[in-house]
Short mmCIF file of C-alpha atoms and ligand atoms in Angstrom, two decimals:
data_model
loop_
_atom_site.label_atom_id
_atom_site.label_comp_id
_atom_site.label_asym_id
_atom_site.label_seq_id
_atom_site.Cartn_x
_atom_site.Cartn_y
_atom_site.Cartn_z
CA UNK A 1378 38.46 31.04 -108.03
CA UNK A 1379 42.07 30.66 -106.95
CA UNK A 1380 43.55 32.98 -104.38
CA UNK A 1381 46.48 33.63 -106.72
CA UNK A 1382 44.13 34.97 -109.36
CA UNK A 1383 42.17 37.03 -106.84
CA UNK A 1384 45.35 38.85 -105.92
CA UNK A 1385 46.21 39.50 -109.61
CA UNK A 1386 42.73 40.92 -110.09
CA UNK A 1387 42.96 43.07 -107.00
CA UNK A 1388 46.35 44.45 -107.96
CA UNK A 1389 45.06 45.34 -111.44
CA UNK A 1390 42.18 47.14 -109.77
CA UNK A 1391 44.43 49.15 -107.48
CA UNK A 1392 46.67 50.12 -110.41
CA UNK A 1393 43.68 51.48 -112.31
CA UNK A 1394 42.46 53.37 -109.27
CA UNK A 1395 45.90 54.89 -108.77
CA UNK A 1396 46.14 55.88 -112.45
CA UNK A 1397 42.69 57.46 -112.45
CA UNK A 1398 43.14 59.10 -109.06
CA UNK A 1399 40.04 57.34 -107.74
CA UNK A 1400 39.54 55.88 -104.32
CA UNK A 1401 41.11 52.47 -104.08
CA UNK A 1402 38.75 49.68 -105.10
CA UNK A 1403 41.39 47.08 -104.37
CA UNK A 1404 39.42 45.40 -101.60
CA UNK A 1405 35.94 46.53 -102.70
CA UNK A 1406 35.37 46.04 -106.42
CA UNK A 1407 33.98 42.55 -106.89
CA UNK A 1408 35.17 39.91 -109.34
CA UNK A 1409 32.69 38.47 -111.85
CA UNK A 1410 31.89 35.46 -109.70
CA UNK A 1411 31.43 37.61 -106.61
CA UNK A 1412 29.18 40.04 -108.48
CA UNK A 1413 27.04 37.24 -109.93
CA UNK A 1414 26.72 35.72 -106.45
CA UNK A 1415 25.55 39.12 -105.13
CA UNK A 1416 22.96 39.54 -107.88
CA UNK A 1417 21.63 35.97 -107.95
CA UNK A 1418 19.29 36.01 -104.89
CA UNK A 1419 17.44 39.03 -106.28
CA UNK A 1420 17.03 37.35 -109.66
CA UNK A 1421 15.86 34.11 -108.02
CA UNK A 1422 13.27 36.09 -106.07
CA UNK A 1423 12.14 37.96 -109.22
CA UNK A 1424 11.60 34.70 -111.14
CA UNK A 1425 9.86 33.06 -108.17
CA UNK A 1426 7.48 35.99 -107.85
CA UNK A 1427 6.79 36.15 -111.58
CA UNK A 1428 5.97 32.44 -111.67
CA UNK A 1429 3.78 32.67 -108.57
CA UNK A 1430 1.79 35.66 -109.89
CA UNK A 1431 1.61 34.89 -113.60
CA UNK A 1432 2.49 31.21 -113.88
CA UNK A 1433 -0.88 30.36 -115.42
CA UNK A 1434 -1.01 33.31 -117.85
CA UNK A 1435 -1.26 32.23 -121.49
CA UNK A 1436 1.73 33.68 -123.38
CA UNK A 1437 1.01 32.41 -126.87
CA UNK A 1438 -0.70 29.93 -129.09
CA UNK A 1439 0.75 27.15 -131.22
CA UNK A 1440 -0.39 26.39 -134.75
CA UNK A 1441 -0.07 22.97 -136.28
CA UNK A 1442 2.14 24.44 -139.01
CA UNK A 1443 4.59 25.60 -136.35
CA UNK A 1444 4.96 22.05 -135.05
CA UNK A 1445 5.92 21.00 -138.59
CA UNK A 1446 7.85 24.22 -139.29
CA UNK A 1447 10.81 24.11 -136.94
CA UNK A 1448 8.75 25.50 -134.01
CA UNK A 1449 9.36 28.97 -135.48
CA UNK A 1450 8.17 31.76 -133.18
CA UNK A 1451 6.84 29.54 -130.37
CA UNK A 1452 7.62 31.16 -127.02
CA UNK A 1453 8.92 28.60 -124.56
CA UNK A 1454 12.53 29.41 -123.74
CA UNK A 1455 14.05 31.76 -121.18
CA UNK A 1456 17.26 33.54 -122.24
CA UNK A 1457 18.58 36.46 -120.24
CA UNK A 1458 21.58 37.70 -122.22
CA UNK A 1459 19.98 38.94 -125.42
CA UNK A 1460 16.71 39.44 -127.28
CA UNK A 1461 16.38 39.50 -131.07
CA UNK A 1462 13.98 41.91 -132.70
CA UNK A 1463 13.06 40.92 -136.29
CA UNK A 1464 13.64 44.44 -137.60
CA UNK A 1465 16.15 46.02 -135.27
CA UNK A 1466 18.28 42.93 -134.66
CA UNK A 1467 20.11 41.87 -131.54
CA UNK A 1468 20.29 43.65 -128.20
CA UNK A 1469 22.68 42.37 -125.56
CA UNK A 1470 21.08 43.12 -122.18
CA UNK A 1471 19.21 45.94 -123.89
CA UNK A 1472 22.22 47.24 -125.83
CA UNK A 1473 22.60 47.30 -129.61
CA UNK A 1474 25.92 46.55 -131.35
CA UNK A 1475 26.77 50.29 -131.67
CA UNK A 1476 25.93 50.64 -127.95
CA UNK A 1477 28.36 47.90 -126.93
CA UNK A 1478 30.98 49.36 -129.26
CA UNK A 1479 30.59 52.60 -127.34
CA UNK A 1480 30.03 51.41 -123.79
CA UNK A 1481 32.20 48.34 -123.24
CA UNK A 1482 35.86 48.62 -122.21
CA UNK A 1483 38.37 48.42 -125.07
CA UNK A 1484 41.99 47.41 -125.49
CA UNK A 1485 44.53 50.19 -125.22
CA UNK A 1486 44.36 52.19 -128.44
CA UNK A 1487 41.49 50.03 -129.73
CA UNK A 1488 37.94 50.90 -130.78
CA UNK A 1489 36.19 47.55 -130.63
CA UNK A 1490 34.58 46.08 -127.49
CA UNK A 1491 36.44 43.44 -125.51
CA UNK A 1492 34.44 40.18 -125.54
CA UNK A 1493 35.51 39.53 -121.93
CA UNK A 1494 33.48 42.62 -121.00
CA UNK A 1495 30.56 41.35 -123.05
CA UNK A 1496 30.63 38.02 -121.19
CA UNK A 1497 30.43 39.99 -117.94
CA UNK A 1498 27.52 42.03 -119.29
CA UNK A 1499 25.65 38.93 -120.51
CA UNK A 1500 26.05 37.19 -117.15
CA UNK A 1501 25.26 40.10 -114.85
CA UNK A 1502 23.49 42.76 -116.93
CA UNK A 1503 26.22 45.20 -115.88
CA UNK A 1504 29.09 46.80 -117.78
CA UNK A 1505 32.36 45.98 -115.99
CA UNK A 1506 35.00 48.60 -115.31
CA UNK A 1507 38.20 48.58 -117.33
CA UNK A 1508 40.02 47.11 -114.35
CA UNK A 1509 37.48 44.33 -113.86
CA UNK A 1510 37.74 43.51 -117.56
CA UNK A 1511 41.53 43.44 -117.40
CA UNK A 1512 41.45 41.19 -114.38
CA UNK A 1513 39.02 38.87 -116.16
CA UNK A 1514 41.32 38.74 -119.23
CA UNK A 1515 44.17 37.77 -116.91
CA UNK A 1516 42.06 35.12 -115.27
CA UNK A 1517 41.21 33.61 -118.64
CA UNK A 1518 44.86 33.59 -119.67
CA UNK A 1519 45.78 31.94 -116.37
CA UNK A 1520 43.28 29.13 -116.95
CA UNK A 1521 44.15 28.42 -120.59
CA UNK A 1522 46.48 25.39 -120.30
CA UNK A 1523 45.22 22.26 -122.05
CA UNK A 1524 45.49 18.79 -120.57
CA UNK A 1525 47.99 16.64 -122.44
CA UNK A 1526 45.37 14.13 -123.56
CA UNK A 1527 43.40 16.89 -125.30
CA UNK A 1528 46.50 18.13 -127.12
CA UNK A 1529 47.29 14.58 -128.19
CA UNK A 1530 43.75 13.99 -129.35
CA UNK A 1531 43.89 17.07 -131.59
CA UNK A 1532 47.35 16.13 -132.85
CA UNK A 1533 46.15 12.64 -133.75
CA UNK A 1534 43.14 13.89 -135.71
CA UNK A 1535 43.63 13.49 -139.46
CA UNK A 1536 43.91 16.76 -141.40
CA UNK A 1537 40.98 15.52 -143.47
CA UNK A 1538 38.67 15.62 -140.42
CA UNK A 1539 36.69 18.87 -140.58
CA UNK A 1540 38.01 21.47 -138.08
CA UNK A 1541 34.56 21.68 -136.45
CA UNK A 1542 34.57 17.92 -135.78
CA UNK A 1543 38.03 18.26 -134.22
CA UNK A 1544 36.83 21.23 -132.17
CA UNK A 1545 33.86 19.31 -130.83
CA UNK A 1546 36.00 16.26 -130.00
CA UNK A 1547 38.51 18.41 -128.09
CA UNK A 1548 35.80 20.21 -126.10
CA UNK A 1549 34.13 16.88 -125.28
CA UNK A 1550 37.47 15.47 -124.09
CA UNK A 1551 37.83 18.37 -121.64
CA UNK A 1552 35.11 16.61 -119.65
CA UNK A 1553 38.02 15.07 -117.72
CA UNK A 1554 38.46 18.51 -116.11
CA UNK A 1555 34.83 19.06 -115.13
CA UNK A 1556 34.48 20.33 -111.58
CA UNK A 1557 30.71 20.17 -112.00
CA UNK A 1558 30.76 16.46 -112.87
CA UNK A 1559 33.03 15.71 -109.91
CA UNK A 1560 30.94 17.75 -107.48
CA UNK A 1561 27.74 16.14 -108.75
CA UNK A 1562 29.24 12.67 -108.27
CA UNK A 1563 30.01 13.62 -104.66
CA UNK A 1564 26.37 14.61 -104.14
CA UNK A 1565 26.75 18.39 -103.92
CA UNK A 1566 23.62 20.37 -102.95
CA UNK A 1567 21.76 21.68 -106.02
CA UNK A 1568 21.98 25.24 -104.67
CA UNK A 1569 25.71 25.02 -105.33
CA UNK A 1570 25.44 23.83 -108.95
CA UNK A 1571 25.96 27.24 -110.45
CA UNK A 1572 29.33 27.67 -108.75
CA UNK A 1573 30.76 24.56 -110.41
CA UNK A 1574 29.09 25.44 -113.70
CA UNK A 1575 30.76 28.85 -113.41
CA UNK A 1576 34.21 27.34 -112.81
CA UNK A 1577 33.84 24.90 -115.73
CA UNK A 1578 32.52 27.65 -118.00
CA UNK A 1579 35.42 30.00 -117.30
CA UNK A 1580 37.95 27.18 -117.68
CA UNK A 1581 36.33 26.15 -120.94
CA UNK A 1582 36.21 29.67 -122.35
CA UNK A 1583 39.88 30.09 -121.44
CA UNK A 1584 40.89 26.91 -123.25
CA UNK A 1585 39.10 27.59 -126.54
CA UNK A 1586 41.82 29.77 -128.16
CA UNK A 1587 44.59 27.17 -127.65
CA UNK A 1588 42.26 24.43 -128.94
CA UNK A 1589 41.17 26.43 -132.00
CA UNK A 1590 44.75 27.49 -132.74
CA UNK A 1591 46.11 23.96 -132.37
CA UNK A 1592 43.56 22.70 -134.90
CA UNK A 1593 44.37 25.57 -137.28
CA UNK A 1594 48.14 25.20 -137.00
CA UNK A 1595 47.96 21.40 -137.39
CA UNK A 1596 45.63 21.34 -140.38
CA UNK A 1597 46.86 24.36 -142.31
CA UNK A 1598 50.30 25.39 -141.01
CA UNK A 1599 53.41 23.90 -139.37
CA UNK A 1600 51.71 22.40 -136.30
CA UNK A 1601 53.51 24.80 -133.95
CA UNK A 1602 51.35 26.78 -131.50
CA UNK A 1603 52.63 29.65 -129.35
CA UNK A 1604 51.99 30.28 -125.66
CA UNK A 1605 49.15 32.33 -124.21
CA UNK A 1606 50.51 35.71 -123.09
CA UNK A 1607 48.97 36.77 -119.74
CA UNK A 1608 49.38 40.46 -120.59
CA UNK A 1609 47.14 40.23 -123.67
CA UNK A 1610 43.38 40.33 -123.94
CA UNK A 1611 41.45 37.23 -125.07
CA UNK A 1612 41.12 38.18 -128.75
CA UNK A 1613 44.74 39.28 -129.00
CA UNK A 1614 45.79 35.92 -127.60
CA UNK A 1615 43.51 34.15 -130.07
CA UNK A 1616 45.08 36.12 -132.94
CA UNK A 1617 48.62 35.45 -131.69
CA UNK A 1618 48.06 31.72 -131.29
CA UNK A 1619 46.60 31.49 -134.78
CA UNK A 1620 49.70 33.28 -136.12
CA UNK A 1621 48.15 36.65 -137.00
CA UNK A 1622 49.03 38.59 -133.86
CA UNK A 1623 51.41 41.08 -135.41
CA UNK A 1624 48.67 43.01 -137.22
CA UNK A 1625 46.82 45.37 -134.84
CA UNK A 1626 43.92 45.61 -137.30
CA UNK A 1627 43.43 41.84 -137.13
CA UNK A 1628 43.36 42.04 -133.32
CA UNK A 1629 40.60 44.61 -133.61
CA UNK A 1630 38.76 42.38 -136.07
CA UNK A 1631 38.92 39.48 -133.60
CA UNK A 1632 37.49 41.68 -130.82
CA UNK A 1633 34.60 42.74 -133.04
CA UNK A 1634 34.14 39.24 -134.51
CA UNK A 1635 33.96 37.46 -131.15
CA UNK A 1636 31.65 40.13 -129.70
CA UNK A 1637 29.09 40.14 -132.49
CA UNK A 1638 29.04 36.35 -132.95
CA UNK A 1639 28.56 35.67 -129.23
CA UNK A 1640 24.87 35.71 -128.45
CA UNK A 1641 21.72 35.70 -130.59
CA UNK A 1642 19.03 34.85 -128.04
CA UNK A 1643 18.13 31.28 -127.09
CA UNK A 1644 16.29 29.64 -129.97
CA UNK A 1645 19.06 29.29 -132.55
CA UNK A 1646 20.42 25.76 -132.94
CA UNK A 1647 23.76 26.21 -131.13
CA UNK A 1648 22.31 28.19 -128.21
CA UNK A 1649 19.26 26.01 -127.79
CA UNK A 1650 21.28 22.79 -128.01
CA UNK A 1651 23.80 23.93 -125.39
CA UNK A 1652 20.95 24.96 -123.09
CA UNK A 1653 18.98 21.75 -123.72
CA UNK A 1654 21.91 19.42 -123.05
CA UNK A 1655 22.85 21.46 -119.98
CA UNK A 1656 19.32 21.01 -118.67
CA UNK A 1657 20.08 17.30 -118.21
CA UNK A 1658 22.92 18.45 -115.92
CA UNK A 1659 25.54 17.48 -118.47
CA UNK A 1660 28.62 19.58 -117.77
CA UNK A 1661 29.41 22.81 -119.68
CA UNK A 1662 31.97 20.82 -121.71
CA UNK A 1663 29.43 18.29 -122.95
CA UNK A 1664 26.78 20.98 -123.40
CA UNK A 1665 28.95 23.32 -125.47
CA UNK A 1666 30.28 20.41 -127.56
CA UNK A 1667 26.67 19.55 -128.43
CA UNK A 1668 26.01 23.18 -129.36
CA UNK A 1669 29.12 23.22 -131.56
CA UNK A 1670 27.88 20.17 -133.44
CA UNK A 1671 24.75 22.15 -134.26
CA UNK A 1672 26.76 25.22 -135.23
CA UNK A 1673 28.64 23.02 -137.72
CA UNK A 1674 25.51 22.67 -139.89
CA UNK A 1675 25.44 24.53 -143.25
CA UNK A 1676 22.15 26.30 -142.47
CA UNK A 1677 23.67 27.66 -139.23
CA UNK A 1678 27.31 28.49 -138.46
CA UNK A 1679 28.87 26.66 -141.36
CA UNK A 1680 27.15 29.15 -143.66
CA UNK A 1681 30.28 31.33 -143.18
CA UNK A 1682 32.31 28.63 -144.96
CA UNK A 1683 29.60 28.07 -147.58
CA UNK A 1684 29.56 31.79 -148.42
CA UNK A 1685 33.24 31.75 -149.32
CA UNK A 1686 32.93 28.60 -151.39
CA UNK A 1687 29.98 30.12 -153.22
CA UNK A 1688 31.85 33.41 -153.79
CA UNK A 1689 34.85 31.56 -155.22
CA UNK A 1690 32.62 29.49 -157.51
CA UNK A 1691 30.98 32.73 -158.63
CA UNK A 1692 34.34 34.40 -159.27
CA UNK A 1693 35.46 31.41 -161.32
CA UNK A 1694 32.32 31.62 -163.39
CA UNK A 1695 31.97 35.37 -163.88
CA UNK A 1696 35.67 36.32 -163.89
CA UNK A 1697 36.34 40.02 -163.56
CA UNK A 1698 32.83 41.04 -164.65
CA UNK A 1699 31.28 41.78 -161.26
CA UNK A 1700 28.53 43.88 -162.81
CA UNK A 1701 25.13 43.70 -161.16
CA UNK A 1702 23.63 42.04 -164.26
CA UNK A 1703 26.21 39.23 -164.16
CA UNK A 1704 25.75 38.76 -160.40
CA UNK A 1705 21.98 38.68 -160.82
CA UNK A 1706 22.28 35.88 -163.38
CA UNK A 1707 24.55 33.91 -161.07
CA UNK A 1708 22.07 34.31 -158.21
CA UNK A 1709 19.28 32.94 -160.39
CA UNK A 1710 21.52 30.02 -161.42
CA UNK A 1711 22.03 29.19 -157.74
CA UNK A 1712 18.32 29.38 -156.96
CA UNK A 1713 17.27 27.48 -160.09
CA UNK A 1714 19.68 24.69 -159.14
CA UNK A 1715 17.59 24.23 -155.97
CA UNK A 1716 20.29 25.64 -153.69
CA UNK A 1717 20.07 28.34 -151.05
CA UNK A 1718 22.01 31.59 -151.37
CA UNK A 1719 24.34 31.24 -148.38
CA UNK A 1720 24.55 34.22 -146.04
CA UNK A 1721 21.03 35.40 -146.90
CA UNK A 1722 17.80 34.81 -145.01
CA UNK A 1723 17.11 34.31 -141.34
CA UNK A 1724 14.60 32.49 -139.17
CA UNK A 1725 13.85 35.61 -137.09
CA UNK A 1726 15.37 38.69 -138.77
CA UNK A 1727 13.40 40.55 -141.42
CA UNK A 1728 15.99 43.26 -142.25
CA UNK A 1729 19.74 43.41 -142.84
CA UNK A 1730 21.46 41.84 -139.84
CA UNK A 1731 23.19 44.55 -137.75
CA UNK A 1732 26.07 42.07 -137.39
CA UNK A 1733 26.44 42.32 -141.18
CA UNK A 1734 26.38 46.12 -140.96
CA UNK A 1735 29.05 46.17 -138.24
CA UNK A 1736 31.34 44.06 -140.42
CA UNK A 1737 30.56 46.14 -143.50
CA UNK A 1738 31.54 49.27 -141.59
CA UNK A 1739 34.77 47.60 -140.51
CA UNK A 1740 35.50 46.76 -144.17
CA UNK A 1741 34.65 50.28 -145.34
CA UNK A 1742 37.16 51.60 -142.82
CA UNK A 1743 39.99 49.11 -143.31
CA UNK A 1744 39.68 47.60 -146.82
CA UNK A 1745 37.44 49.80 -148.99
CA UNK A 1746 39.22 48.79 -152.21
CA UNK A 1747 39.50 45.04 -151.57
CA UNK A 1748 38.06 43.21 -154.59
CA UNK A 1749 36.21 40.56 -152.55
CA UNK A 1750 34.60 43.31 -150.46
CA UNK A 1751 33.48 45.03 -153.65
CA UNK A 1752 31.96 41.78 -154.88
CA UNK A 1753 30.12 41.28 -151.57
CA UNK A 1754 28.88 44.89 -151.72
CA UNK A 1755 27.55 44.40 -155.24
CA UNK A 1756 25.80 41.19 -154.21
CA UNK A 1757 24.19 43.15 -151.35
CA UNK A 1758 22.71 45.54 -153.92
CA UNK A 1759 21.29 42.75 -156.07
CA UNK A 1760 20.46 39.71 -153.92
CA UNK A 1761 17.56 41.13 -151.85
CA UNK A 1762 15.69 41.99 -155.07
CA UNK A 1763 16.35 38.58 -156.62
CA UNK A 1764 15.33 36.71 -153.47
CA UNK A 1765 12.18 38.82 -153.19
CA UNK A 1766 11.30 38.03 -156.81
CA UNK A 1767 12.05 34.35 -156.19
CA UNK A 1768 9.37 34.63 -153.55
CA UNK A 1769 10.31 31.91 -151.10
CA UNK A 1770 12.44 33.30 -148.31
CA UNK A 1771 10.70 35.43 -145.70
CA UNK A 1772 13.87 37.49 -145.30
CA UNK A 1773 15.81 38.49 -148.43
CA UNK A 1774 18.47 40.36 -146.47
CA UNK A 1775 22.03 39.29 -145.57
CA UNK A 1776 22.92 37.71 -142.22
CA UNK A 1777 26.17 37.69 -140.22
CA UNK A 1778 27.77 34.91 -142.28
CA UNK A 1779 27.50 36.82 -145.50
CA UNK A 1780 30.36 39.12 -144.51
CA UNK A 1781 32.63 37.50 -141.95
CA UNK A 1782 34.79 35.43 -144.31
CA UNK A 1783 35.69 38.38 -146.52
CA UNK A 1784 37.33 40.16 -143.59
CA UNK A 1785 39.34 37.07 -142.64
CA UNK A 1786 40.43 36.56 -146.24
CA UNK A 1787 41.76 40.12 -146.38
CA UNK A 1788 44.09 39.51 -143.44
CA UNK A 1789 45.39 36.25 -144.90
CA UNK A 1790 43.31 33.77 -142.88
CA UNK A 1791 42.12 32.19 -146.09
CA UNK A 1792 41.19 28.65 -145.03
CA UNK A 1793 37.41 28.87 -145.00
CA UNK A 1794 36.81 25.43 -143.51
CA UNK A 1795 38.21 26.91 -140.28
CA UNK A 1796 35.77 29.82 -140.12
CA UNK A 1797 33.03 28.04 -138.17
CA UNK A 1798 35.56 27.24 -135.44
CA UNK A 1799 36.02 30.99 -134.90
CA UNK A 1800 32.24 31.33 -134.75
CA UNK A 1801 32.24 28.53 -132.16
CA UNK A 1802 34.80 30.27 -129.95
CA UNK A 1803 32.61 33.37 -130.08
CA UNK A 1804 29.34 31.50 -129.47
CA UNK A 1805 30.75 30.23 -126.17
CA UNK A 1806 30.66 33.86 -124.94
CA UNK A 1807 26.87 33.83 -125.37
CA UNK A 1808 25.83 30.36 -124.31
CA UNK A 1809 28.05 29.82 -121.26
CA UNK A 1810 26.67 32.80 -119.28
CA UNK A 1811 23.19 31.38 -119.82
CA UNK A 1812 24.27 27.92 -118.60
CA UNK A 1813 25.49 29.51 -115.36
CA UNK A 1814 22.20 31.40 -115.05
CA UNK A 1815 20.23 28.21 -115.81
CA UNK A 1816 21.86 26.45 -112.87
CA UNK A 1817 21.60 29.54 -110.66
CA UNK A 1818 17.87 29.74 -111.27
CA UNK A 1819 17.43 25.97 -111.00
CA UNK A 1820 15.80 25.57 -114.41
CA UNK A 1821 14.12 22.24 -115.09
CA UNK A 1822 15.23 19.56 -117.52
CA UNK A 1823 13.71 20.41 -120.93
CA UNK A 1824 10.99 18.07 -122.10
CA UNK A 1825 8.45 19.55 -124.52
CA UNK A 1826 5.57 17.40 -125.76
CA UNK A 1827 5.65 15.62 -129.12
CA UNK A 1828 2.88 13.84 -131.00
CA UNK A 1829 2.83 11.54 -134.01
CA UNK A 1830 1.14 12.79 -137.22
CA UNK A 1831 -1.74 10.43 -136.46
CA UNK A 1832 -2.15 11.94 -133.02
CA UNK A 1833 -1.92 15.52 -134.37
CA UNK A 1834 -4.57 14.66 -136.97
CA UNK A 1835 -6.86 13.41 -134.20
CA UNK A 1836 -6.15 16.52 -132.13
CA UNK A 1837 -6.79 19.11 -134.85
CA UNK A 1838 -9.94 17.33 -136.04
CA UNK A 1839 -11.36 17.25 -132.55
CA UNK A 1840 -10.44 20.93 -131.99
CA UNK A 1841 -11.96 21.95 -135.36
CA UNK A 1842 -15.36 20.51 -134.42
N1 CMX B 420 18.23 31.20 -150.52
C1 CMX B 420 17.26 30.46 -151.12
N2 CMX B 420 16.15 30.05 -150.50
C2 CMX B 420 15.99 30.43 -149.23
C3 CMX B 420 16.92 31.23 -148.56
C4 CMX B 420 18.08 31.60 -149.25
N3 CMX B 420 19.04 32.32 -148.68
N4 CMX B 420 16.48 31.44 -147.30
C5 CMX B 420 15.31 30.79 -147.18
N5 CMX B 420 15.02 30.18 -148.35
C6 CMX B 420 13.89 29.30 -148.62
C7 CMX B 420 13.90 28.16 -147.61
O1 CMX B 420 14.82 27.14 -147.99
C8 CMX B 420 12.44 27.75 -147.64
O2 CMX B 420 12.26 26.96 -148.78
P1 CMX B 420 11.27 25.67 -148.75
O3 CMX B 420 9.92 26.24 -148.53
O4 CMX B 420 11.48 25.06 -150.10
O5 CMX B 420 11.73 24.79 -147.64
C9 CMX B 420 11.73 29.08 -147.82
O6 CMX B 420 12.69 29.98 -148.39
C10 CMX B 420 11.19 29.67 -146.53
O7 CMX B 420 12.26 29.78 -145.62
P2 CMX B 420 12.26 30.91 -144.48
O8 CMX B 420 11.07 30.70 -143.63
O9 CMX B 420 12.46 32.25 -145.08
O10 CMX B 420 13.62 30.58 -143.71
P3 CMX B 420 13.85 29.56 -142.52
O11 CMX B 420 13.50 30.24 -141.24
O12 CMX B 420 13.20 28.25 -142.78
O13 CMX B 420 15.42 29.33 -142.60
C11 CMX B 420 17.67 29.99 -142.88
C12 CMX B 420 16.34 30.31 -142.20
C13 CMX B 420 18.73 30.93 -142.32
C14 CMX B 420 18.08 28.56 -142.55
C15 CMX B 420 17.51 30.20 -144.42
O14 CMX B 420 17.23 31.55 -144.69
C16 CMX B 420 18.73 29.76 -145.21
O15 CMX B 420 18.84 28.58 -145.55
N6 CMX B 420 19.70 30.71 -145.50
C17 CMX B 420 20.93 30.36 -146.15
C18 CMX B 420 21.90 29.71 -145.16
C19 CMX B 420 22.42 30.72 -144.16
O16 CMX B 420 22.86 31.81 -144.51
N7 CMX B 420 22.41 30.35 -142.87
C20 CMX B 420 23.00 31.18 -141.81
C21 CMX B 420 21.96 31.83 -140.88
C22 CMX B 420 22.64 32.60 -139.77
C23 CMX B 420 23.33 31.67 -138.81
O17 CMX B 420 22.65 30.86 -138.16
O18 CMX B 420 24.56 31.70 -138.71
#
């Protein structure tokens, strides 16, 4: 961390202490990197002890159908930031979405959590103070400049290239900036890996809004992108760069959106891919780019785009008749055509996704009469019954992607092929803390065992005897 930034952070801390009449923390309250460094030895010890005492304890069994079924439910990953309960949904370091809405620092006059504070929580398990959060926002703004070659690469991408492909290319090209790759090439001691992973991760997080906005402005608008404002929080800067910064409600939406899309434990495609690629000691840039390529799939993050396309097709077909009977027929048409209902179902969840609920509550507060919201609400009343009757999906309830696009449409961000990029910016808040932890705890390169069908057949027959 640069000395210049340290002094900005410290001065923000002293201002807060002066305002609140508290003792001065200016030389005491640690920065995120300092706090993580303080906590790491204890965590390393905890993991070492756990492995020594229970390393040979059996933690699960694997059925043949799981090997052929996307490894669903097999325990084999370590992920510190969040755990997903099938019924209750996500908890970030033990906290539900309403908990983080209550406990995490907010922007002045705002109600939604600041994702910067969530990043801190995911990395350390601790809620930062308002001053620490502010200092972290300033640090991110200070690190946001893009190298010229990355700007040029985005500018040269054809408008017909999907925004997610452009996003992945730009993040990959940031590899030129990797402090981890440079330190590794110089033969740095492995105990120091996490420090370079940290620096790359914070730089990368900082650069995502200008990258996302450049893609958006190039593909859909006039190609002009504003400057990051060091006085604004991360989500406000993201909104400003995209061109929607003048609406305070949209700023709040971005804070909520980035927070709830950040982390969803380790087994989902984008999180697992980032973690897997990082395990080969690829830099955070290459690791996140790999994760983004997975997020771009229609069964994962791109479902937020698919939902809108499906809603528009439905509107074209059913016109103004958004009665439950008409919606039910359209749902059956989708299913009978051998398609999935986008935004419904989940590999782990077995109830309505609390991320859906949080967005629904936001809509009820800010856009109760919006026609697209009414349509989505009516679908919510009908689709679980239809999917249950259809009898295939294990979870007939809506997931996060079912609602996010409607909120963006309301505020005028109508280009749905961009929506997964916003998800990608948010996902970085979940997967980068884990990459830093992975290197801090010295996790091994991932290499599970695979067999051919012939070999599995031999194995199960011999076990069945
Ligand atoms: N509509 C129709 N059929 C569905 C369905 C849906 N929404 N969800 C699951 N099914 C089907 C599956 O395709 C599968 O069919 P086959 O047996 O013919 O292969 C069957 O039901 C069983 O699937 P499952 O065990 O319930 O679900 P999976 O864990 O395999 O898949 C998911 C989970 C999310 C990919 C799936 O529910 C789906 O395709 N949903 C629609 C796409 C979507 O919304 N994705 C976003 C998820 C959240 C995110 O990652 O962002």
